[in-house]
mmCIF file of C-alpha atoms in Angstrom:
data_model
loop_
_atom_site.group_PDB
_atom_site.id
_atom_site.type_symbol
_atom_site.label_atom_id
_atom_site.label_comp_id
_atom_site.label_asym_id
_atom_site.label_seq_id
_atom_site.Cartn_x
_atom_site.Cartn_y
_atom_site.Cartn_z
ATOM 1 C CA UNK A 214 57.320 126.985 39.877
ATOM 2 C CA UNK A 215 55.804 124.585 42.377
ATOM 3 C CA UNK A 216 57.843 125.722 44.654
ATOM 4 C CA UNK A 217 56.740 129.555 44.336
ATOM 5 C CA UNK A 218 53.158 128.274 44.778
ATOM 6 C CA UNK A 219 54.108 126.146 48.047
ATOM 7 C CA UNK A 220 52.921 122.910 46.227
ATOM 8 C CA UNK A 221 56.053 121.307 46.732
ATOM 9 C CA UNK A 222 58.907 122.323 49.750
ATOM 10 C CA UNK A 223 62.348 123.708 49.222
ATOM 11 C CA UNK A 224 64.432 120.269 49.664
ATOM 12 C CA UNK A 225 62.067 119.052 46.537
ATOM 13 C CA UNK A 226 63.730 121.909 44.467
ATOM 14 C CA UNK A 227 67.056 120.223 44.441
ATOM 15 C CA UNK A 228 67.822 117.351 41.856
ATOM 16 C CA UNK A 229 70.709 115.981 44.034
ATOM 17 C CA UNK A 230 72.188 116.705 47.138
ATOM 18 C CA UNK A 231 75.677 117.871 48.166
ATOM 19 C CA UNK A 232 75.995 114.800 50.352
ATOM 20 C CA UNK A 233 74.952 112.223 47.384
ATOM 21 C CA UNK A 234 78.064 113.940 45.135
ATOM 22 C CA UNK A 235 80.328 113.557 47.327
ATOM 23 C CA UNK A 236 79.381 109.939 48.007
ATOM 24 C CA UNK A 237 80.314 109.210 44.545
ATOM 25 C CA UNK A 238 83.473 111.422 44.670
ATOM 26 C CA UNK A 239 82.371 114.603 42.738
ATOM 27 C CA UNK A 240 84.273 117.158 44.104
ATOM 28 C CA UNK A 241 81.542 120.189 44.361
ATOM 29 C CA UNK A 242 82.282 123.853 44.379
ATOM 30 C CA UNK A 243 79.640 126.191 45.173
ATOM 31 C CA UNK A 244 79.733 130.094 45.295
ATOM 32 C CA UNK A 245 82.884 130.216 42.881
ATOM 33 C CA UNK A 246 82.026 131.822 39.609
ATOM 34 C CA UNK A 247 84.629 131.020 36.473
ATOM 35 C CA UNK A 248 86.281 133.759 35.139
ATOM 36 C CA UNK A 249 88.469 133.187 32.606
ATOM 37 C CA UNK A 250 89.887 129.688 30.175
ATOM 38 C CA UNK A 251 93.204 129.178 29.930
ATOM 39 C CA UNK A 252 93.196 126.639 27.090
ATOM 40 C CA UNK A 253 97.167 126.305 26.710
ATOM 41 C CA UNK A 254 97.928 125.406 30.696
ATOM 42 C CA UNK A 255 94.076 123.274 30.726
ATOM 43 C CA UNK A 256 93.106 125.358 33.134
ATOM 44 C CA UNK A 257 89.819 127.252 34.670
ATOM 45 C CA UNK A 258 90.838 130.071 36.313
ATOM 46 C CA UNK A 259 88.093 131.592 39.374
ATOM 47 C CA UNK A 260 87.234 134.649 40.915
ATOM 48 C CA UNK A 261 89.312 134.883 43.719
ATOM 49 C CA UNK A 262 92.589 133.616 42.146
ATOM 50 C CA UNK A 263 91.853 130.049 42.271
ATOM 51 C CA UNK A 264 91.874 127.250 39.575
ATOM 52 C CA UNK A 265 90.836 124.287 38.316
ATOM 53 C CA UNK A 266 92.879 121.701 36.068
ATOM 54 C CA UNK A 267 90.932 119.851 33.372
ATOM 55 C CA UNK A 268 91.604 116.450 30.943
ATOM 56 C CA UNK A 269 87.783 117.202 29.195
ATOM 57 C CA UNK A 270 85.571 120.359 30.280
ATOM 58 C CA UNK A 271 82.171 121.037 29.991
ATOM 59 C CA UNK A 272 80.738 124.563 29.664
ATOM 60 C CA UNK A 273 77.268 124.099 30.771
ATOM 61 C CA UNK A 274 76.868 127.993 32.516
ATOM 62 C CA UNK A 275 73.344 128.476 31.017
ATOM 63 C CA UNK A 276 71.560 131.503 30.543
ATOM 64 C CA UNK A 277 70.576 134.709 32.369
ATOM 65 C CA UNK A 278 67.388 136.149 32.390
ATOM 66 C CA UNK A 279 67.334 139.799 30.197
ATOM 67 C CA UNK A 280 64.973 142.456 30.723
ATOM 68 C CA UNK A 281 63.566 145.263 28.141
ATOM 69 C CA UNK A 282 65.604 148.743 29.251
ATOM 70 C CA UNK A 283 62.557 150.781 30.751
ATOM 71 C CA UNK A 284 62.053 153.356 33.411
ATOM 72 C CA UNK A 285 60.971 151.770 35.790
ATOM 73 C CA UNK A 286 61.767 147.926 35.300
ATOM 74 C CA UNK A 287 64.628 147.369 37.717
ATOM 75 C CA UNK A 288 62.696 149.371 41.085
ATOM 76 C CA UNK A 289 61.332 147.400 43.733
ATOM 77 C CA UNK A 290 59.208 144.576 43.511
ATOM 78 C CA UNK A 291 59.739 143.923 40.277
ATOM 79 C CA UNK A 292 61.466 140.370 39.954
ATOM 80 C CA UNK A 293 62.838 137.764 37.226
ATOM 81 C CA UNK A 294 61.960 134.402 38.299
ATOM 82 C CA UNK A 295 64.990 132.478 37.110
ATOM 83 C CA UNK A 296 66.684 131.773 40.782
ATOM 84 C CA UNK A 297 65.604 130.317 43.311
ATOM 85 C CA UNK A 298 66.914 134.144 45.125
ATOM 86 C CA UNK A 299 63.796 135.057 42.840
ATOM 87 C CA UNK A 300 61.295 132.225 43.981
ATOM 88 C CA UNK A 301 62.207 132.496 47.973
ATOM 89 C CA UNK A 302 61.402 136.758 47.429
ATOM 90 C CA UNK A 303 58.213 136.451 45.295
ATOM 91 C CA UNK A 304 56.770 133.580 47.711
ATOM 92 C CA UNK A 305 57.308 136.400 50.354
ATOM 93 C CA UNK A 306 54.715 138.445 48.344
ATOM 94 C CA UNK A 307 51.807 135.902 45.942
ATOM 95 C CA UNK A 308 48.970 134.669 47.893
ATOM 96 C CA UNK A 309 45.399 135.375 47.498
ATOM 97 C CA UNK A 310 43.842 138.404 45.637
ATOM 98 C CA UNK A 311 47.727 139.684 45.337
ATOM 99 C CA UNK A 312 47.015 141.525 41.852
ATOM 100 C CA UNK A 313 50.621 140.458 39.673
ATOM 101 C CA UNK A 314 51.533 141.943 36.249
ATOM 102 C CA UNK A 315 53.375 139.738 33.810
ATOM 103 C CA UNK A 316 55.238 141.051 31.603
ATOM 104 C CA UNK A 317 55.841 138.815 28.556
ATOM 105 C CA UNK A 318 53.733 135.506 27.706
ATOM 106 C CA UNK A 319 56.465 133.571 26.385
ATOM 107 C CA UNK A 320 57.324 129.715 27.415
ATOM 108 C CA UNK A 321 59.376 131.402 30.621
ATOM 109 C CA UNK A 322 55.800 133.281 31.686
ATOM 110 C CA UNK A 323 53.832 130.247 30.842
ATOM 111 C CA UNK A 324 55.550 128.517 33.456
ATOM 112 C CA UNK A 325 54.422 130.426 36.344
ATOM 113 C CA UNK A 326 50.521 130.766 35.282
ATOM 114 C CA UNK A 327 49.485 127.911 36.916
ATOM 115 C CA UNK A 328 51.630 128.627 40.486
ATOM 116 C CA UNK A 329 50.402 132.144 40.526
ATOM 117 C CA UNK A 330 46.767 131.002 39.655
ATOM 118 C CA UNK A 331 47.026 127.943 42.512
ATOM 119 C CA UNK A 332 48.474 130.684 45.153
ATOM 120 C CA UNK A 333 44.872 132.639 44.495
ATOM 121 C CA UNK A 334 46.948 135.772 42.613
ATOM 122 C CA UNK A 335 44.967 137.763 40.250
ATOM 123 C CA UNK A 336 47.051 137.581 37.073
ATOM 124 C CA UNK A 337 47.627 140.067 34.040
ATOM 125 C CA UNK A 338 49.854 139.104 31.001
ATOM 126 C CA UNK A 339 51.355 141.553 28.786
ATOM 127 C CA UNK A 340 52.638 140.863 25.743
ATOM 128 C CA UNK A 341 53.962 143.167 23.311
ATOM 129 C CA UNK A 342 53.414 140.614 19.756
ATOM 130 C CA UNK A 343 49.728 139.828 18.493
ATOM 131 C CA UNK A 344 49.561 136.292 20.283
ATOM 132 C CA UNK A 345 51.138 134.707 23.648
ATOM 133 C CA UNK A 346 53.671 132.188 22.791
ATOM 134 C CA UNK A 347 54.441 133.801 19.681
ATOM 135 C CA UNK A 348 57.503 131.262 19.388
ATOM 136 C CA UNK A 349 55.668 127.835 20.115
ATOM 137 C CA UNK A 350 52.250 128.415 19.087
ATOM 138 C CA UNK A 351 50.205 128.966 15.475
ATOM 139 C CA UNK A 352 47.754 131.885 15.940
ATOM 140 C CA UNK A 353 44.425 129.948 15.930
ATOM 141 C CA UNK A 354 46.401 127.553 18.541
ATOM 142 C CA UNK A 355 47.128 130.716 20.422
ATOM 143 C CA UNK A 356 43.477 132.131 20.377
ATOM 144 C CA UNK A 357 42.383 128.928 21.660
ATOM 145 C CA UNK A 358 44.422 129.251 24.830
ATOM 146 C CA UNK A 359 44.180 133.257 24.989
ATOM 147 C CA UNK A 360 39.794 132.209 25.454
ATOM 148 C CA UNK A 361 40.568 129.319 27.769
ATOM 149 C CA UNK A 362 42.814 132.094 30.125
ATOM 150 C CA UNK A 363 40.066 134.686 29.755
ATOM 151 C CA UNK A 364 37.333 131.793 30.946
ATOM 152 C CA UNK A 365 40.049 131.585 33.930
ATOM 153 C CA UNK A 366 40.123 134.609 35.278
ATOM 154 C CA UNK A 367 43.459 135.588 33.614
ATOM 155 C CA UNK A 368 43.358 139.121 32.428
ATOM 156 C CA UNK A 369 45.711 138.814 28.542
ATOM 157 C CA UNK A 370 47.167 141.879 26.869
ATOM 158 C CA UNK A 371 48.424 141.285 22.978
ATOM 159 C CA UNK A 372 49.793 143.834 20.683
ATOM 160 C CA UNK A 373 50.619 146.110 23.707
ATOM 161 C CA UNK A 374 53.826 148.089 24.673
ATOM 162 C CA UNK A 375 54.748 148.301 28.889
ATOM 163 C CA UNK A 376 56.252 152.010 28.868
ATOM 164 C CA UNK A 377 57.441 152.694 32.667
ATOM 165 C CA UNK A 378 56.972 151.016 35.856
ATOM 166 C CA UNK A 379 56.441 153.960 38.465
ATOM 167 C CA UNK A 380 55.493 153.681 42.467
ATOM 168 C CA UNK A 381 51.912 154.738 43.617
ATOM 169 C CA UNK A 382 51.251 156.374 47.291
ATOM 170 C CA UNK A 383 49.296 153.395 47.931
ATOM 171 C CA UNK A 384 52.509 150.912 47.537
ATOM 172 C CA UNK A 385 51.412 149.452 43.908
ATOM 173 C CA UNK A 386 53.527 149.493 40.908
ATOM 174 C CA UNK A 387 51.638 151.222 37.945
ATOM 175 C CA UNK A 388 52.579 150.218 34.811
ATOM 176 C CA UNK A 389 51.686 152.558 31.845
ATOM 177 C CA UNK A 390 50.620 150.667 27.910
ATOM 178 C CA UNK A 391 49.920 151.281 24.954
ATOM 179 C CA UNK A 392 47.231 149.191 24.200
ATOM 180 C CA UNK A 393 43.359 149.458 23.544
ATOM 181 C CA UNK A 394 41.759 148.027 26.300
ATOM 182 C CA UNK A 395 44.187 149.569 28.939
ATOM 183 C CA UNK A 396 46.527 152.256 29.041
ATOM 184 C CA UNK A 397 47.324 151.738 32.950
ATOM 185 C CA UNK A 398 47.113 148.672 35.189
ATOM 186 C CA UNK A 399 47.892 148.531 38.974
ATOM 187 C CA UNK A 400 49.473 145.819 40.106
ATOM 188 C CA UNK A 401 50.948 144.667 43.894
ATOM 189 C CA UNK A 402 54.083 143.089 41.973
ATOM 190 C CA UNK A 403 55.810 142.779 38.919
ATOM 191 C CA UNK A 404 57.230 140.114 37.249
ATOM 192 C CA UNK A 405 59.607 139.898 34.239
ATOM 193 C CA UNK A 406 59.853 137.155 31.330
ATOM 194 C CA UNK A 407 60.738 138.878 28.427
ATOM 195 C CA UNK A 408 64.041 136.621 27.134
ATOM 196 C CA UNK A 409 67.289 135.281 28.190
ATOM 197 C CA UNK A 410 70.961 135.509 27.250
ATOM 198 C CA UNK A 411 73.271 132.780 26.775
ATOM 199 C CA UNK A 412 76.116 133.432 29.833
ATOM 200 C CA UNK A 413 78.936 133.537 27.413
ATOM 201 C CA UNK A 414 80.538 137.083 28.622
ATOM 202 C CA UNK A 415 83.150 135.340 30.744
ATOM 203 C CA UNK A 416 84.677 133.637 27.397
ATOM 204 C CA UNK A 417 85.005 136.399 25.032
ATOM 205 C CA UNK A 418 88.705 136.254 24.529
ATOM 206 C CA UNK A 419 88.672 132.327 24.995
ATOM 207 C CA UNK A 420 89.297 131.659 21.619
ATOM 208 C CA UNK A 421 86.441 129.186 21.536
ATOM 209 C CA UNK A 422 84.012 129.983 18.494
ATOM 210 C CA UNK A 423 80.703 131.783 19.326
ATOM 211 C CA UNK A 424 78.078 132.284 17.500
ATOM 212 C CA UNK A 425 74.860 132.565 19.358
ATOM 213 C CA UNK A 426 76.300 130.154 21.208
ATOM 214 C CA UNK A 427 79.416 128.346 21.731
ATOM 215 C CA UNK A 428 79.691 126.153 18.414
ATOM 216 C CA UNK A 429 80.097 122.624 18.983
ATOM 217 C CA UNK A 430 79.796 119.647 16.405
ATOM 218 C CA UNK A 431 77.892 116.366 15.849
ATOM 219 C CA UNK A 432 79.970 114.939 19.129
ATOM 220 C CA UNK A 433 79.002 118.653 20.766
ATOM 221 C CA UNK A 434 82.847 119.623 20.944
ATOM 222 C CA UNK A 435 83.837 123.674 20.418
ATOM 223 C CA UNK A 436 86.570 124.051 18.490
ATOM 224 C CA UNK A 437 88.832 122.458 21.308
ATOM 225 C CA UNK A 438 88.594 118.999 20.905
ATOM 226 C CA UNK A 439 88.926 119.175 24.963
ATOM 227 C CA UNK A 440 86.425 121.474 25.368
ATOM 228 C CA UNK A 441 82.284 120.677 25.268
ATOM 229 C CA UNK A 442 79.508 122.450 25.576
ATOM 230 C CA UNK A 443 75.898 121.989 26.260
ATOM 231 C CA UNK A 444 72.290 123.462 27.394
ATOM 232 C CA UNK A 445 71.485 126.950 26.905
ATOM 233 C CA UNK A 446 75.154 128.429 25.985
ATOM 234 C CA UNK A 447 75.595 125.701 23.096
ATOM 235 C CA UNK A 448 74.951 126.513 19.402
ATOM 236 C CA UNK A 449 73.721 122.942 17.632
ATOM 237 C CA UNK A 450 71.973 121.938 14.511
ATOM 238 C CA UNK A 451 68.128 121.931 14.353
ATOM 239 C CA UNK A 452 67.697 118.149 13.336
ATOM 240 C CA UNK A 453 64.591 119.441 10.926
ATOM 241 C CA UNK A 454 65.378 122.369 9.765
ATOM 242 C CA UNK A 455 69.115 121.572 9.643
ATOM 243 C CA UNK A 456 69.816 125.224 10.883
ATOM 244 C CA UNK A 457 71.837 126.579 13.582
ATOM 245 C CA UNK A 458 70.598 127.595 17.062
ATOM 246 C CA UNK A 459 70.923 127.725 20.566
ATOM 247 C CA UNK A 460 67.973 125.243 21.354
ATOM 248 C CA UNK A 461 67.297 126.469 24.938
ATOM 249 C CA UNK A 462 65.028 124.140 26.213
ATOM 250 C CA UNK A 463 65.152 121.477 29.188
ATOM 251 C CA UNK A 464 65.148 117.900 26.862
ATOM 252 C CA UNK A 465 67.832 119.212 24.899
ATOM 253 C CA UNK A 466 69.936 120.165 27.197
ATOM 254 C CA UNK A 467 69.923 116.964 29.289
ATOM 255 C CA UNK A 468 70.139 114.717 26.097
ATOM 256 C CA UNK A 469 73.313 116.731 25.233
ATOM 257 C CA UNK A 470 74.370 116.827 28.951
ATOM 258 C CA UNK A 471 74.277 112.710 29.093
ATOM 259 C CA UNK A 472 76.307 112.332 25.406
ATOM 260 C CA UNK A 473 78.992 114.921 26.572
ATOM 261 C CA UNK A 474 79.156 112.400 30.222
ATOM 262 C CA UNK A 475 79.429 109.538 28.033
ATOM 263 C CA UNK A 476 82.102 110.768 25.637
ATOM 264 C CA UNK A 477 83.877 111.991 28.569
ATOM 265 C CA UNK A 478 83.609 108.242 30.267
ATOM 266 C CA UNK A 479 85.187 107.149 26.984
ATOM 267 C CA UNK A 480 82.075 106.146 25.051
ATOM 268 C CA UNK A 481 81.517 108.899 22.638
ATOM 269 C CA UNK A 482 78.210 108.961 20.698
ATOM 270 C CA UNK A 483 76.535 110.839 17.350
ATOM 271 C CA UNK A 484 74.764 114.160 18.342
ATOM 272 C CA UNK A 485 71.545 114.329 15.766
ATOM 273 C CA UNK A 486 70.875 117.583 16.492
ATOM 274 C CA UNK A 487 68.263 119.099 18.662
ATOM 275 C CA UNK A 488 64.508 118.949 18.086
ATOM 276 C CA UNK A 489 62.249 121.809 19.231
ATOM 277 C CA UNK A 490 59.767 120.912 21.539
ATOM 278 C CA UNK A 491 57.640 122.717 24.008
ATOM 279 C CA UNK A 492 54.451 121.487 26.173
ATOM 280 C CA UNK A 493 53.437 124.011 28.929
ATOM 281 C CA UNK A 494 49.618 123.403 30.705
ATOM 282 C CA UNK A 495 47.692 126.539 32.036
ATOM 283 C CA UNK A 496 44.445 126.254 34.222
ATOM 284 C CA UNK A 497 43.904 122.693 32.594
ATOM 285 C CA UNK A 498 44.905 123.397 28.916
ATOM 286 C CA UNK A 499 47.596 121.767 27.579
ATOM 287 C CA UNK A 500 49.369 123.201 24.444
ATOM 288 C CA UNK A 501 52.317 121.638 22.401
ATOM 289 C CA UNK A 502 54.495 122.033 19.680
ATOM 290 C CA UNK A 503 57.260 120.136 18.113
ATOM 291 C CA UNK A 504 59.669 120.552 15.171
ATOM 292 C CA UNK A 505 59.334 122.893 12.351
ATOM 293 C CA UNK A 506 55.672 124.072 13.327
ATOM 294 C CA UNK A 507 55.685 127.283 11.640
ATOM 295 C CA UNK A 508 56.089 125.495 8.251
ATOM 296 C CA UNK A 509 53.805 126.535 6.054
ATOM 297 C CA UNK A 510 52.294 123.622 3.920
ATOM 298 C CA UNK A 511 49.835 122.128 6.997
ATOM 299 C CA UNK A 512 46.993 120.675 7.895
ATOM 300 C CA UNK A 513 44.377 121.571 10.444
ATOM 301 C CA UNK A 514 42.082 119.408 12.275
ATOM 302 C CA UNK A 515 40.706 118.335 15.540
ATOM 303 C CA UNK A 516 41.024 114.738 17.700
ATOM 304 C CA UNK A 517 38.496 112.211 18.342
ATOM 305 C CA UNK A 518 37.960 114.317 21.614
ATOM 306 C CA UNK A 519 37.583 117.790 19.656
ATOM 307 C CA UNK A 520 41.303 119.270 20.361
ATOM 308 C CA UNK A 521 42.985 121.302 18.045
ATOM 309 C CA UNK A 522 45.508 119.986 16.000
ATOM 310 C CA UNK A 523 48.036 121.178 13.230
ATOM 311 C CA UNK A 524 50.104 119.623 11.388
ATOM 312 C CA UNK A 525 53.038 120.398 9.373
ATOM 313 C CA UNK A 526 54.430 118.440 6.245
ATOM 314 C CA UNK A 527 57.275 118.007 3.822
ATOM 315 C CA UNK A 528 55.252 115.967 1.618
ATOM 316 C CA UNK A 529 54.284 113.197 3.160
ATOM 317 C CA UNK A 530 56.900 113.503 6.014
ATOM 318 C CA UNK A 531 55.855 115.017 8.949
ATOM 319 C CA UNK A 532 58.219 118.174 10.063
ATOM 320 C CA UNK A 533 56.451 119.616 13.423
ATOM 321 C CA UNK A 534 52.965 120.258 14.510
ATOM 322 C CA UNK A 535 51.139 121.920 17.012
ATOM 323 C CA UNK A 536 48.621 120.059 19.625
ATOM 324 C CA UNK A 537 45.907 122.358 21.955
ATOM 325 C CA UNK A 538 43.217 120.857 24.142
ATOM 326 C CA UNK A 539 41.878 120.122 27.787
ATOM 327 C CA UNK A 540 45.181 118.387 29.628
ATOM 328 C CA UNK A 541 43.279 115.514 30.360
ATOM 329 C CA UNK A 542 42.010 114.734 26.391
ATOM 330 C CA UNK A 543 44.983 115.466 24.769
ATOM 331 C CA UNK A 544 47.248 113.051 27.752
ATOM 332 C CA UNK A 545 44.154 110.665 26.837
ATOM 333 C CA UNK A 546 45.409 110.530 23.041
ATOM 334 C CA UNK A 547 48.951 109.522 24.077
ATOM 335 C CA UNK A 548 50.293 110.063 20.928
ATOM 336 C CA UNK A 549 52.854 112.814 21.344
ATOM 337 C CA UNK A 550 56.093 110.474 21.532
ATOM 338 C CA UNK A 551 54.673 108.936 18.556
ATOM 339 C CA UNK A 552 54.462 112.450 16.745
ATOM 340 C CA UNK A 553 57.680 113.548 17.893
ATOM 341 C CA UNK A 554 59.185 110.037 16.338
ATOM 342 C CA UNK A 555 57.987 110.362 13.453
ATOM 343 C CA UNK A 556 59.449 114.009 12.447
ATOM 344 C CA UNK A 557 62.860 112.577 13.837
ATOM 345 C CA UNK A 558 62.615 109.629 11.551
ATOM 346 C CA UNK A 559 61.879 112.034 8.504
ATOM 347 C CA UNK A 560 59.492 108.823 7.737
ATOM 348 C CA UNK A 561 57.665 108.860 4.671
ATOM 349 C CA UNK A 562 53.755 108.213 5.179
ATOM 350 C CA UNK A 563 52.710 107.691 1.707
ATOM 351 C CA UNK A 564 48.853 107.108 2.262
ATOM 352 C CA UNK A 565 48.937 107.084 5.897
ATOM 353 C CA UNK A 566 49.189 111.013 5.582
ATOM 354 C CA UNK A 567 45.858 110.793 5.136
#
């Protein structure tokens, strides 16, 4: 995202260079896409015809970004931003006064509200259920940050249905809802974060177990003990709810992405499970949620400094909660790690609830 807004350059976008791998003799393959497992020979066949042999594997092939089947929604100008193919095009296009639709105003969307705001774009989101973030946020959480985004500039759109994307004379997109307030909105480009889709196609007749993702265990093995799988393609156990998901979110992945190096160096460790946690900031808000949040015996309140805060119990255990104020308040409170320990402990309060 800070890239599509120009805060940060391209060579920032990278976590590691080609150069550094190789240094440390990681033999790196770009531009090959895996086609097929061949579990019996250990091997990962290519496109192309080439292979690779493997002792332990990893499938860590993430996710693909999915878009709602509309007329209209794969024409021109209207991107995912999940590459950075998608970043290098829409930088081409965002700057000031550029007039961008949004279509969804999930945790993917939320992400790019602050680079299209800091690039001068006038910004629309559309979301087709009652609230944004309808899978990290309460609803009086989400009306908080729906008024904040209105006091910003940022044009919101709940409860409404995109129907087609067409071409204008005048080189717009117009996008056609059912909603209310608007049943047409002009906009110079469109941009697409309605869901993603674990990239699993490739091992269909693997063998390996999937679910709604590949299953793996407590030590995040599939059902070959060789064979490991993490990040968005992995099915794991909530460690609250003790129910199985595909936890698609950055932490998770890269705590399940260091046990699965470490049992591979010969050091295996216990996988928990994963816990749900979210934190995106827009225009200076900063909203939060961890664990079981949608739970339904909870407390409301606000902070010393007047943000919102919910809180979810078992009891007198703690299970998730939900945190909304000004970035700088709620950072001020530095009590988020403390939160998030305490539902992973499963801690009994006792009078401390209070």
């Amino acid at each position: 995202p800070y890239y599509l807004s120009s805060q940060i350059d391209e060579a920032n976008v990278y976590t590691v260079s080609p150069e550094a791998l190789a240094a440390r003799g990681v033999k790196l393959r770009l531009g090959q896409r895996a086609s097929r497992l061949d579990r019996a020979a250990q091997r990962l066949l290519l496109e192309g015809g080439d292979s690779v042999e493997y002792d332990d594997l990893l499938i860590a092939t993430g996710s693909s970004a999915v878009r709602p089947p509309l007329p209209g929604i794969d024409g021109a100008r209207v991107y995912d931003h999940w590459t950075l193919a998608d970043t290098q095009a829409l930088r081409q296009l965002v700057g000031p006064g550029a007039e961008v639709a949004l279509i969804g105003a999930g945790f993917i969307a939320f992400t790019l509200v602050n680079p299209l705001l800091h690039a001068g774009c006038k910004l629309t989101l559309i979301e087709r259920e009652p609230q944004v973030l309808p899978r990290m946020l309460n609803h009086e959480a989400a009306a908080i940050l729906e008024g904040w985004l209105a006091e910003h500039g940022v044009q919101v759109l709940t409860g409404a249905n995109l129907r087609r994307i067409e071409d204008t004379p005048d080189g717009t997109k117009r996008l056609t809802i059912d909603h209310p307030r608007l049943t047409t909105h002009n906009a110079r480009l469109v941009i697409v974060a309605t869901g993603i889709r674990p990239n699993l196609e490739w091992l269909r007749d693997s063998g390996l177990t999937i679910g709604q993702g590949l299953i793996v265990d407590q030590h995040l093995h599939t059902n070959d003990p060789g064979i490991y799988a993490a990040g968005d393609v992995a099915e794991i156990t909530d460690a609250v709810t003790g129910e199985r998901t595909v936890m698609a979110i950055e932490t998770a992945a890269m705590e399940q992405g260091r046990l699965v190096g470490a049992a591979m160096a010969g050091q295996p460790k216990y996988y928990a499970g994963g816990l749900a946690m979210n934190v995106i900031e827009a225009a200076g808000l900063q909203a939060a949620s961890f664990g079981q949040w949608a739970g339904a015996e909870a407390t409301d309140g606000r902070a010393a400094g007047g943000h919102y805060r919910h809180y979810v119990w078992n009891g007198d255990r703690l299970v998730g909660g939900v945190i909304v104020g000004p970035a700088r308040q709620v950072a001020g409170e530095n009590d988020m790690g403390l939160l998030k320990g305490l539902v992973q402990a499963g801690q009994p309060l006792g009078p401390w609830k209070q």
